[in-house]
Each structure stands twice: as structure tokens, then as C-alpha cells.
PDB file of C-alpha atoms in Angstrom:
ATOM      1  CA  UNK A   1      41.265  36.498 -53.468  1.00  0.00           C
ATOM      2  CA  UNK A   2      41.524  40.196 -54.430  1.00  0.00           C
ATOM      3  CA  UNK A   3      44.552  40.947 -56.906  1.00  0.00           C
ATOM      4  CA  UNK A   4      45.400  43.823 -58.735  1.00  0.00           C
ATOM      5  CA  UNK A   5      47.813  43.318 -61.959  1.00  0.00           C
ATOM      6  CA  UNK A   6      49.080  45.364 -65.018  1.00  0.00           C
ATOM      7  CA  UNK A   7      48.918  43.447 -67.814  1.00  0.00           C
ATOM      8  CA  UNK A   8      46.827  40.400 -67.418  1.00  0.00           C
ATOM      9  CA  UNK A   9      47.314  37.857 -70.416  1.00  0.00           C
ATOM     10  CA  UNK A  10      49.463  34.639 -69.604  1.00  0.00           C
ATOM     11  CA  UNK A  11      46.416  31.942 -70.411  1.00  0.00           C
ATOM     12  CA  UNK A  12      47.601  28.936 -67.642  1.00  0.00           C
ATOM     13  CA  UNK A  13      47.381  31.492 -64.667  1.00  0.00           C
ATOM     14  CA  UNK A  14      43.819  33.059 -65.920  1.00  0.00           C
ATOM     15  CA  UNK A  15      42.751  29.582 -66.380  1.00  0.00           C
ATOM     16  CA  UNK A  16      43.748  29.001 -62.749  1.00  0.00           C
ATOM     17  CA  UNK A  17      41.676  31.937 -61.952  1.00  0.00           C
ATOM     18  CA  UNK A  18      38.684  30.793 -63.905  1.00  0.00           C
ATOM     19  CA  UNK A  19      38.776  27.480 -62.454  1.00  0.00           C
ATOM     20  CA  UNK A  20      38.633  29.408 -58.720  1.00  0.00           C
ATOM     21  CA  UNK A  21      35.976  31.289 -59.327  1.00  0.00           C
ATOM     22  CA  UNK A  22      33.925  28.138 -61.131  1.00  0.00           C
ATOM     23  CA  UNK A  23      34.764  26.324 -57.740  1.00  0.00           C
ATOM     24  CA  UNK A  24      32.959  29.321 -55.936  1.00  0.00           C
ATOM     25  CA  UNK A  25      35.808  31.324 -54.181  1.00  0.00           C
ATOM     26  CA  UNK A  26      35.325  35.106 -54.226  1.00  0.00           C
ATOM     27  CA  UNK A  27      37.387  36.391 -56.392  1.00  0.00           C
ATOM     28  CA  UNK A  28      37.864  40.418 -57.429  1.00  0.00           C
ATOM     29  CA  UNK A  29      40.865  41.876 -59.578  1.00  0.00           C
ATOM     30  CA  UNK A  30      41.750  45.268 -60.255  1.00  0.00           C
ATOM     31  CA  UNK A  31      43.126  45.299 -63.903  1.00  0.00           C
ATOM     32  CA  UNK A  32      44.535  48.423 -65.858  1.00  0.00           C
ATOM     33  CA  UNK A  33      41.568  49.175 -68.677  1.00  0.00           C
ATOM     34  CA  UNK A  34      42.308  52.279 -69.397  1.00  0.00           C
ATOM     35  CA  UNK A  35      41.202  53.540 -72.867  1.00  0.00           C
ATOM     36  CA  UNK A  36      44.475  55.065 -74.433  1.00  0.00           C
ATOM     37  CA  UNK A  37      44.065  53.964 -78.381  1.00  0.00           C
ATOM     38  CA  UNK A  38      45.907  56.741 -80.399  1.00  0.00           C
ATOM     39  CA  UNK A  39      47.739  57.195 -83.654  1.00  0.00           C
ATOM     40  CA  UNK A  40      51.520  56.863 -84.187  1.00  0.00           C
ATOM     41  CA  UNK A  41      54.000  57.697 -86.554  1.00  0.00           C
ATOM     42  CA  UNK A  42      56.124  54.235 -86.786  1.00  0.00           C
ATOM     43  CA  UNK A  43      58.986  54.064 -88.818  1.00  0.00           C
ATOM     44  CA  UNK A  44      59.831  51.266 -91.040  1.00  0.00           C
ATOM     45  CA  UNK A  45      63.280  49.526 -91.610  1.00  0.00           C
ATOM     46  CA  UNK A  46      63.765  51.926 -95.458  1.00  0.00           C
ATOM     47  CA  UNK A  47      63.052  55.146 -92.776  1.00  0.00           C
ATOM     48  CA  UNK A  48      60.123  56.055 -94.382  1.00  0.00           C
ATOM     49  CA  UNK A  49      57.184  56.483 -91.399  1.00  0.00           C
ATOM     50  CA  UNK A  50      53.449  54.608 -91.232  1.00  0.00           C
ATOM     51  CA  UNK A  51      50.806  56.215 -89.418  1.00  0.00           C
ATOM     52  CA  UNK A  52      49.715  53.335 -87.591  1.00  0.00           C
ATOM     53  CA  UNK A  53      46.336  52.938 -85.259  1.00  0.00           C
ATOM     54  CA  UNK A  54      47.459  51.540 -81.377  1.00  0.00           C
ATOM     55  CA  UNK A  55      45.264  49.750 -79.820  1.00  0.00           C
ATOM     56  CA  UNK A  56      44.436  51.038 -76.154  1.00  0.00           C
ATOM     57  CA  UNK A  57      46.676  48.722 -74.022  1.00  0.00           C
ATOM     58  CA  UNK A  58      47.316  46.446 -71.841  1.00  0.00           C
ATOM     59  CA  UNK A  59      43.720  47.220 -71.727  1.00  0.00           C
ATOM     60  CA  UNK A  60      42.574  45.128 -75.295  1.00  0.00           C
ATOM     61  CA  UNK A  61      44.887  42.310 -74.636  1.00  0.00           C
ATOM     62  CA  UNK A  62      43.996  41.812 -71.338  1.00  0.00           C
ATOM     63  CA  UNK A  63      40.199  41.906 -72.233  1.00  0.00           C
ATOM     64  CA  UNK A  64      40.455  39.064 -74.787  1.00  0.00           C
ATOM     65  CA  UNK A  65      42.476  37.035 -72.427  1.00  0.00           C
ATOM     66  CA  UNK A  66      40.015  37.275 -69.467  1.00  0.00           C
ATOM     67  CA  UNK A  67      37.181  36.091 -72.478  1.00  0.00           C
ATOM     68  CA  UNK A  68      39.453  33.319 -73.462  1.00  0.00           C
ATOM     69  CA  UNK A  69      39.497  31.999 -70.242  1.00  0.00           C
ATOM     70  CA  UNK A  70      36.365  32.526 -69.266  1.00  0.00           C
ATOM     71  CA  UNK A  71      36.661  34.969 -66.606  1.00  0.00           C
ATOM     72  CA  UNK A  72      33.865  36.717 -65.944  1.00  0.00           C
ATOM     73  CA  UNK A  73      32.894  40.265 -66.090  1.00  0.00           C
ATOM     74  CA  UNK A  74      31.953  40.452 -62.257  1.00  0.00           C
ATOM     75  CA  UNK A  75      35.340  39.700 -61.195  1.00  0.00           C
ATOM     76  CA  UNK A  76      36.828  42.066 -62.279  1.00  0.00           C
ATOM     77  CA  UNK A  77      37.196  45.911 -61.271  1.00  0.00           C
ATOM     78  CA  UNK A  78      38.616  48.339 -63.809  1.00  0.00           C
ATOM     79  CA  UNK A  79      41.052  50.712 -63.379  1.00  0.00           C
ATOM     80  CA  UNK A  80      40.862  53.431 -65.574  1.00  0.00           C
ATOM     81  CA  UNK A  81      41.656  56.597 -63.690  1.00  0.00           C
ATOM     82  CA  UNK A  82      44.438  58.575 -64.610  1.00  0.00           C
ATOM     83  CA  UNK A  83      44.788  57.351 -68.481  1.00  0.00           C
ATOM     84  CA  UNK A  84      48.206  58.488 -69.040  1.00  0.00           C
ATOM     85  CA  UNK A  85      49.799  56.883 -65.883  1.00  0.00           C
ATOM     86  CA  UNK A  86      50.770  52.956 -66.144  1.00  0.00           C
ATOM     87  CA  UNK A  87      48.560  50.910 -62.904  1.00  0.00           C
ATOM     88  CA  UNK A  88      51.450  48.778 -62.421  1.00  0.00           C
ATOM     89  CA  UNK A  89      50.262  46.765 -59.941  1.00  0.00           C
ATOM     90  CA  UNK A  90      51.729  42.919 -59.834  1.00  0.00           C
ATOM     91  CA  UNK A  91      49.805  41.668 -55.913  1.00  0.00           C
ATOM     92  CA  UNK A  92      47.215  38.885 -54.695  1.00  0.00           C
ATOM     93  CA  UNK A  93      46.000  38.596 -51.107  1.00  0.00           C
ATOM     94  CA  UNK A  94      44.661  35.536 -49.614  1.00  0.00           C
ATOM     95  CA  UNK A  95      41.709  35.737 -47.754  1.00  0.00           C
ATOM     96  CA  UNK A  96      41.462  33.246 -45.376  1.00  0.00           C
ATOM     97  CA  UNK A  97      37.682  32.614 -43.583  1.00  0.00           C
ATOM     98  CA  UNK A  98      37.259  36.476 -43.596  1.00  0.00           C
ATOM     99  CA  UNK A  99      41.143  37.788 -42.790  1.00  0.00           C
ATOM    100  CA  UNK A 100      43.758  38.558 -44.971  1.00  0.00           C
ATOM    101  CA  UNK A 101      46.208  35.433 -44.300  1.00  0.00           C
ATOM    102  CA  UNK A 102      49.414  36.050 -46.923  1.00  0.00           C
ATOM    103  CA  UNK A 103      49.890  38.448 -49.798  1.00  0.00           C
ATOM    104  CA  UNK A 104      51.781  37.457 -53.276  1.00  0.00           C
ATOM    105  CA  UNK A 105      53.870  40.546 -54.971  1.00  0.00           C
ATOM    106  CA  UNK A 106      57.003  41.162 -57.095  1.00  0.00           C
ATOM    107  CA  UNK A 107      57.612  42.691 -60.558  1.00  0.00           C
ATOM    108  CA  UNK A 108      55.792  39.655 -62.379  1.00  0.00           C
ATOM    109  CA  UNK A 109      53.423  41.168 -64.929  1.00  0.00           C
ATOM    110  CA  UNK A 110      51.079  38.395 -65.959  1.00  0.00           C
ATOM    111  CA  UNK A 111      52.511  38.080 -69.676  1.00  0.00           C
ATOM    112  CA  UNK A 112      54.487  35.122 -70.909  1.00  0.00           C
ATOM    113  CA  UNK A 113      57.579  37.475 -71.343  1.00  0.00           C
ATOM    114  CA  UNK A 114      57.023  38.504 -67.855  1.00  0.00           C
ATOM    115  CA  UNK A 115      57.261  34.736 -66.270  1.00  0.00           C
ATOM    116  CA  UNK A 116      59.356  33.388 -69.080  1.00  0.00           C
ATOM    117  CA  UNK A 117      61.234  36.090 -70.703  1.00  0.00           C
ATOM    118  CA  UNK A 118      62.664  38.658 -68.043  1.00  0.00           C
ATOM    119  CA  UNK A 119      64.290  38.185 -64.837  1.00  0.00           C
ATOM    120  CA  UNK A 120      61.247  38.903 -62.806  1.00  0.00           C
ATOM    121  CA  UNK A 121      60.837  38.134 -59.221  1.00  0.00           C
ATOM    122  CA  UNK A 122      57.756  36.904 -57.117  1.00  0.00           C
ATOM    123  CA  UNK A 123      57.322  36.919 -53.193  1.00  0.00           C
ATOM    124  CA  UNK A 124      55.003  34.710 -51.165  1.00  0.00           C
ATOM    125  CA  UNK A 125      54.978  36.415 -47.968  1.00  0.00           C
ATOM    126  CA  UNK A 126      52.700  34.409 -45.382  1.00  0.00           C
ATOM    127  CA  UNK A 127      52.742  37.582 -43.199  1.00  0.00           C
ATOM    128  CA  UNK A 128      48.750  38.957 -42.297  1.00  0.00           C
ATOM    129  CA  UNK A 129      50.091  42.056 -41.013  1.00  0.00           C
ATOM    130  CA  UNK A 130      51.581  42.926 -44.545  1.00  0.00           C
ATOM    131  CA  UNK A 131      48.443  41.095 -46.329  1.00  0.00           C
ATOM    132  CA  UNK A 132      46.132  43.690 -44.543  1.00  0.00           C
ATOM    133  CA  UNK A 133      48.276  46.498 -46.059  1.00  0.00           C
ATOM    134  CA  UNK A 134      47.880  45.584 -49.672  1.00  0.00           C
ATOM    135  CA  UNK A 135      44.131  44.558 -49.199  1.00  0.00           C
ATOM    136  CA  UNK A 136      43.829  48.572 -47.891  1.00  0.00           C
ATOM    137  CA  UNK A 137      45.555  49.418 -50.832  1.00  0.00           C
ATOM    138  CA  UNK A 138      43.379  47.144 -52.897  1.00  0.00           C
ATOM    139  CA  UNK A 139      40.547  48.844 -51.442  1.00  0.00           C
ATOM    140  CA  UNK A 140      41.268  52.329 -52.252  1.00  0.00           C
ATOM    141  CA  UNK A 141      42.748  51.360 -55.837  1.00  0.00           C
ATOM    142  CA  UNK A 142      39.472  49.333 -56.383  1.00  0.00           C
ATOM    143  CA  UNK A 143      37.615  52.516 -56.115  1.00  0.00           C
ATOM    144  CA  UNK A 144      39.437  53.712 -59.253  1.00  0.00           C
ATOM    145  CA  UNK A 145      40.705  56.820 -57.892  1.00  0.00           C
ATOM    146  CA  UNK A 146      42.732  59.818 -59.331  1.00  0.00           C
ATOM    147  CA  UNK A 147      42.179  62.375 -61.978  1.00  0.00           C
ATOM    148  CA  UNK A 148      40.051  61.750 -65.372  1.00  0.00           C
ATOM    149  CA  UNK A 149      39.180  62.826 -68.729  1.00  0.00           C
ATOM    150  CA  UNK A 150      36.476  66.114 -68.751  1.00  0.00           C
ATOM    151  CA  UNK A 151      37.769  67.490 -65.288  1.00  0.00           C
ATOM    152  CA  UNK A 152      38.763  70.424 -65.044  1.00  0.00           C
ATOM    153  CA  UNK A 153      42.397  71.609 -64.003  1.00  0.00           C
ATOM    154  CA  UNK A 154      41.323  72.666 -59.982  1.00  0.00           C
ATOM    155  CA  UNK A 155      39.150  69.033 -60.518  1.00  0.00           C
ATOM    156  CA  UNK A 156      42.376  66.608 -61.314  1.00  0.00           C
ATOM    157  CA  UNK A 157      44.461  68.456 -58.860  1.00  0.00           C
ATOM    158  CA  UNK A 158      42.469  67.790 -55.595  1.00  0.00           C
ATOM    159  CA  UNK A 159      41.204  64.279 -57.582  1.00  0.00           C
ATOM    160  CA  UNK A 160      45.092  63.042 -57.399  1.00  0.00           C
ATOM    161  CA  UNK A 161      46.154  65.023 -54.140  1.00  0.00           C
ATOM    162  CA  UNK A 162      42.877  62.897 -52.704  1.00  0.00           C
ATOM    163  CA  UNK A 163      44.120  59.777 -54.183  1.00  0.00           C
ATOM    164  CA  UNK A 164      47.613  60.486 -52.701  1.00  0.00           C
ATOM    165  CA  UNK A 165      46.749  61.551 -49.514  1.00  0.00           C
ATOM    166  CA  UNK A 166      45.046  57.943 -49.039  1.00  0.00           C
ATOM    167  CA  UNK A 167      47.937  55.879 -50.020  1.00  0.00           C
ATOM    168  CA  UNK A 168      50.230  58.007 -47.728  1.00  0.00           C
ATOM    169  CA  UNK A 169      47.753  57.259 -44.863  1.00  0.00           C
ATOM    170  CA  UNK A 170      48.359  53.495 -45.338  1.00  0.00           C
ATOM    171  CA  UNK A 171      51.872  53.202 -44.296  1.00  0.00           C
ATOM    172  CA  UNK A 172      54.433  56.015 -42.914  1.00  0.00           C
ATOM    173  CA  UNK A 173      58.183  56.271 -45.118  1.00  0.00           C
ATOM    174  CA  UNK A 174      60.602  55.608 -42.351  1.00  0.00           C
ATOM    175  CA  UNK A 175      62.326  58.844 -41.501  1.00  0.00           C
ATOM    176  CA  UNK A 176      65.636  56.864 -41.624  1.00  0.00           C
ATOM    177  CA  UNK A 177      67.287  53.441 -42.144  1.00  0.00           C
ATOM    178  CA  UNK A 178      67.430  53.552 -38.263  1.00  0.00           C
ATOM    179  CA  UNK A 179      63.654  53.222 -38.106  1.00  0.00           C
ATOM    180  CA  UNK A 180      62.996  50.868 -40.756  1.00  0.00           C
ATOM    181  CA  UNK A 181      60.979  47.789 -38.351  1.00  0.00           C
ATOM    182  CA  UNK A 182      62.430  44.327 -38.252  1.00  0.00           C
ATOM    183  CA  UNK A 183      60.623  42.052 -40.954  1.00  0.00           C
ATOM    184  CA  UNK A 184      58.688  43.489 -43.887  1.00  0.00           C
ATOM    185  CA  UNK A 185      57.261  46.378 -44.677  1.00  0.00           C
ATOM    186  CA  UNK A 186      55.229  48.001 -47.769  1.00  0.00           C
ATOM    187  CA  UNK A 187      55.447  51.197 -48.993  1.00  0.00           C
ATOM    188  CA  UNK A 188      52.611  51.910 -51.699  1.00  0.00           C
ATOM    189  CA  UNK A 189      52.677  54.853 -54.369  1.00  0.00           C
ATOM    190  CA  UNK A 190      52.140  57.191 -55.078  1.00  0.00           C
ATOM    191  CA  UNK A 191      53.038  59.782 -52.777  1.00  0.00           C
ATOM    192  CA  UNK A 192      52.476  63.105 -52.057  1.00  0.00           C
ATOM    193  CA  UNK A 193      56.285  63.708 -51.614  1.00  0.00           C
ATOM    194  CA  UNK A 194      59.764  61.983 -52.705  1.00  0.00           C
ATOM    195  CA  UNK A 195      60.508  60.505 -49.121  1.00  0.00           C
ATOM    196  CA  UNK A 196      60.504  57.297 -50.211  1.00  0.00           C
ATOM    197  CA  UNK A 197      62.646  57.905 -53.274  1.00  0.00           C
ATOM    198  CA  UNK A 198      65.003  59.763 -51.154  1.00  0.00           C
ATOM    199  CA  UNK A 199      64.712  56.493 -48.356  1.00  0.00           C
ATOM    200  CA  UNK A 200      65.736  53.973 -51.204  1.00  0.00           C
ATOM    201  CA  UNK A 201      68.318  55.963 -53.197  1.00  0.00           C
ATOM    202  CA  UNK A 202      69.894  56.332 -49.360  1.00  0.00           C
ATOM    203  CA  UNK A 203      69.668  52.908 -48.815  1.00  0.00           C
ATOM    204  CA  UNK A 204      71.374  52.446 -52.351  1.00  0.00           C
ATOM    205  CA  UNK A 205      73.692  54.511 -52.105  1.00  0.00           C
ATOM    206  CA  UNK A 206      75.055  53.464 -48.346  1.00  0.00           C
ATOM    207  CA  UNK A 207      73.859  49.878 -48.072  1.00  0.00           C
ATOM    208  CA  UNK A 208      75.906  48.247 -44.440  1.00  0.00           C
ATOM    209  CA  UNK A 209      76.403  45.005 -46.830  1.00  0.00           C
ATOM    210  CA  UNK A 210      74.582  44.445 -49.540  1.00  0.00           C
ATOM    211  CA  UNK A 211      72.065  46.476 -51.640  1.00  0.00           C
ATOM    212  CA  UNK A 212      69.271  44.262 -54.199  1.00  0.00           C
ATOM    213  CA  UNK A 213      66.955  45.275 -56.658  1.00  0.00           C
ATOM    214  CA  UNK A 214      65.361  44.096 -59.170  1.00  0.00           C
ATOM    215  CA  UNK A 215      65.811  44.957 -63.199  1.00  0.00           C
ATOM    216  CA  UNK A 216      63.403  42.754 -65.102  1.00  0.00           C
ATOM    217  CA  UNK A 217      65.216  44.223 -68.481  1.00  0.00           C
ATOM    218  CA  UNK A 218      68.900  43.533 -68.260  1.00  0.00           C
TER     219      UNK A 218
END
């Protein structure tokens, strides 16, 4: 199994995870751990404000969950590149007998709000075309890639024009609807341009019957 996930803290799927890896199966996941603790001026309900220390996240919840459950340390890959940016990642490929067989992806964060709380959606796709894709994309993101603290600014520049320049090599943008394939297809971020912002708002925009998407928060 190699996943990648944002925040990383409901304790009945980690336990699932623990009890994989305790079975033997090869497990790897790429979890956000940045380090982004900072103060913050929070204001309380008589207006007055609270400088208040913030704990660097999802990266100290997700740490005491994975000791919790027993997950260990070898399993998992941190992703700490590009501190300021979320790694929203939500995916888990199957590897079956050496080949990726299926691929599981959607907007779920980990989190009990995310399964029980928001109108989240999860896909199963048994497809190993589309599994390969994401475990090439779990590949590169596995190398924590993109800018960090102490470069310089010529340093983060080529760092994140790098990092882009390998997730554009995974998968084209479909110049138009017209040449979107038949089935599924992945498009992975980021991007070195706004093609495939411009391919979904057009899509949107001028659907032929019917346009989803999903928003987790309304």
C-alpha cells in the first residue's frame, strides 16, 4: 500500500493500518509534517485579543495519532517541503504481487469530521492504468519535493519549477473537452500553468448535461 493523506487522525482507519503492517504488508504513507507552529492574535468573545501559541499542524495531531495506534516510524514518509502550502493529498494504491491493481481517492481527509461531519466523497476505482498514475505521483511526492526554509530566492524558484515540471510530465491537461479520453483520468497539481483551471471552469461553465463537484463545507 502506498498512500499519501493530509491530516491523518481518525483512530479505526490507523488501527486498520497498524494491523496491515503487523500482518507484514508493505506499507509507506506520505503524511503532511510540516513544522508551521507560530503565534496568533485570537480574539475572545468580550473582543479583547490572546496571543495564543499554535501548534504546527496537521503535523502534531497526526503524529500522536500514528503513536496511538502504533504505527511505526518506518512507514511513514514526511512531507515537509514547501511549509506554507497545505499537502492535501486524500489517495491509497493497491499493490497487487508487484503492480499497482486499484487506487482509492476523494476529498476524505482522515479526521472524524472528515468521514462523519462533511459531505466528503471517496472513489474506489479498480482501474491499474489510473493506479500507476497516482503511484508516479506518490513517487515524486515521496521524495518531498519543492522549495524550503534557508534557500535562497533563485534556490526555491527552480526547487518548485522542478517539482512542477515533474507533476506536469505525469499526465497532459486535455487541450479541450473534445479530447478528454473515455473512462478516467487524473490530473495532479500543481502545475506550471492554469490549463487545468481553465479545462474545469470550461467544463463548469458549459457542462452538455450535468456538471458535479464536490463541497465538503456546505
Amino acid at each position: 500500500l502506498r498512500g499519501a493523506f493530509y491530516e491523518f487522525t481518525y483512530a479505526p482507519v490507523l488501527s486498520e493500518f497498524a494491523a496491515a503492517i503487523e500482518r507484514g504488508v508493505d506499507v509507506r504513507l506520505v503524511l503532511d509534517l510540516k513544522v508551521n507552529e507560530h503565534w496568533e492574535n485570537v480574539r475572545t468573545p468580550d473582543g479583547t485579543t490572546t496571543r495564543t501559541w499554535v501548534e504546527s499542524a496537521p503535523r502534531e495531531a497526526s503524529l500522536r495519532a500514528l503513536s496511538d495506534a502504533g504505527i511505526p516510524a518506518s512507514a511513514v514518509v514526511a512531507r515537509q517541503a514547501r511549509a506554507n502550502d497545505l499537502q492535501h493529498n486524500k489517495f491509497l494504491v493497491h499493490i497487487r504481487k508487484g503492480e499497482p491493481a486499484a487506487v482509492w481517492t476523494g476529498s476524505t481527509n482522515v479526521t472524524l469530521g472528515g468521514i462523519h461531519g462533511q459531505s466528503n466523497v471517496g472513489h474506489h476505482v479498480r482501474d491499474p492504468e489510473l493506479a500507476a498514475g497516482f503511484l508516479a505521483y506518490w513517487e515524486i511526492l515521496a521524495a518531498d519535493p519543492g522549495a524550503r526554509a534557508g534557500m535562497t530566492r533563485g534556490e526555491v524558484i527552480r526547487a518548485n519549477r522542478e517539482f512542477e515540471a515533474a507533476v506536469d510530465a505525469l499526465s497532459a491537461v486535455p487541450g479541450s473537452r473534445s479530447s478528454i479520453p473515455t473512462g478516467v483520468s487524473a490530473i495532479f497539481s500543481p502545475r506550471s500553468t492554469p490549463a487545468a483551471l481553465e479545462l474545469y471552469a470550461d467544463l463548469l461553465a458549459h457542462p452538455d448535461r450535468l456538471a458535479c463537484a464536490t463541497f465538503a463545507f456546505g
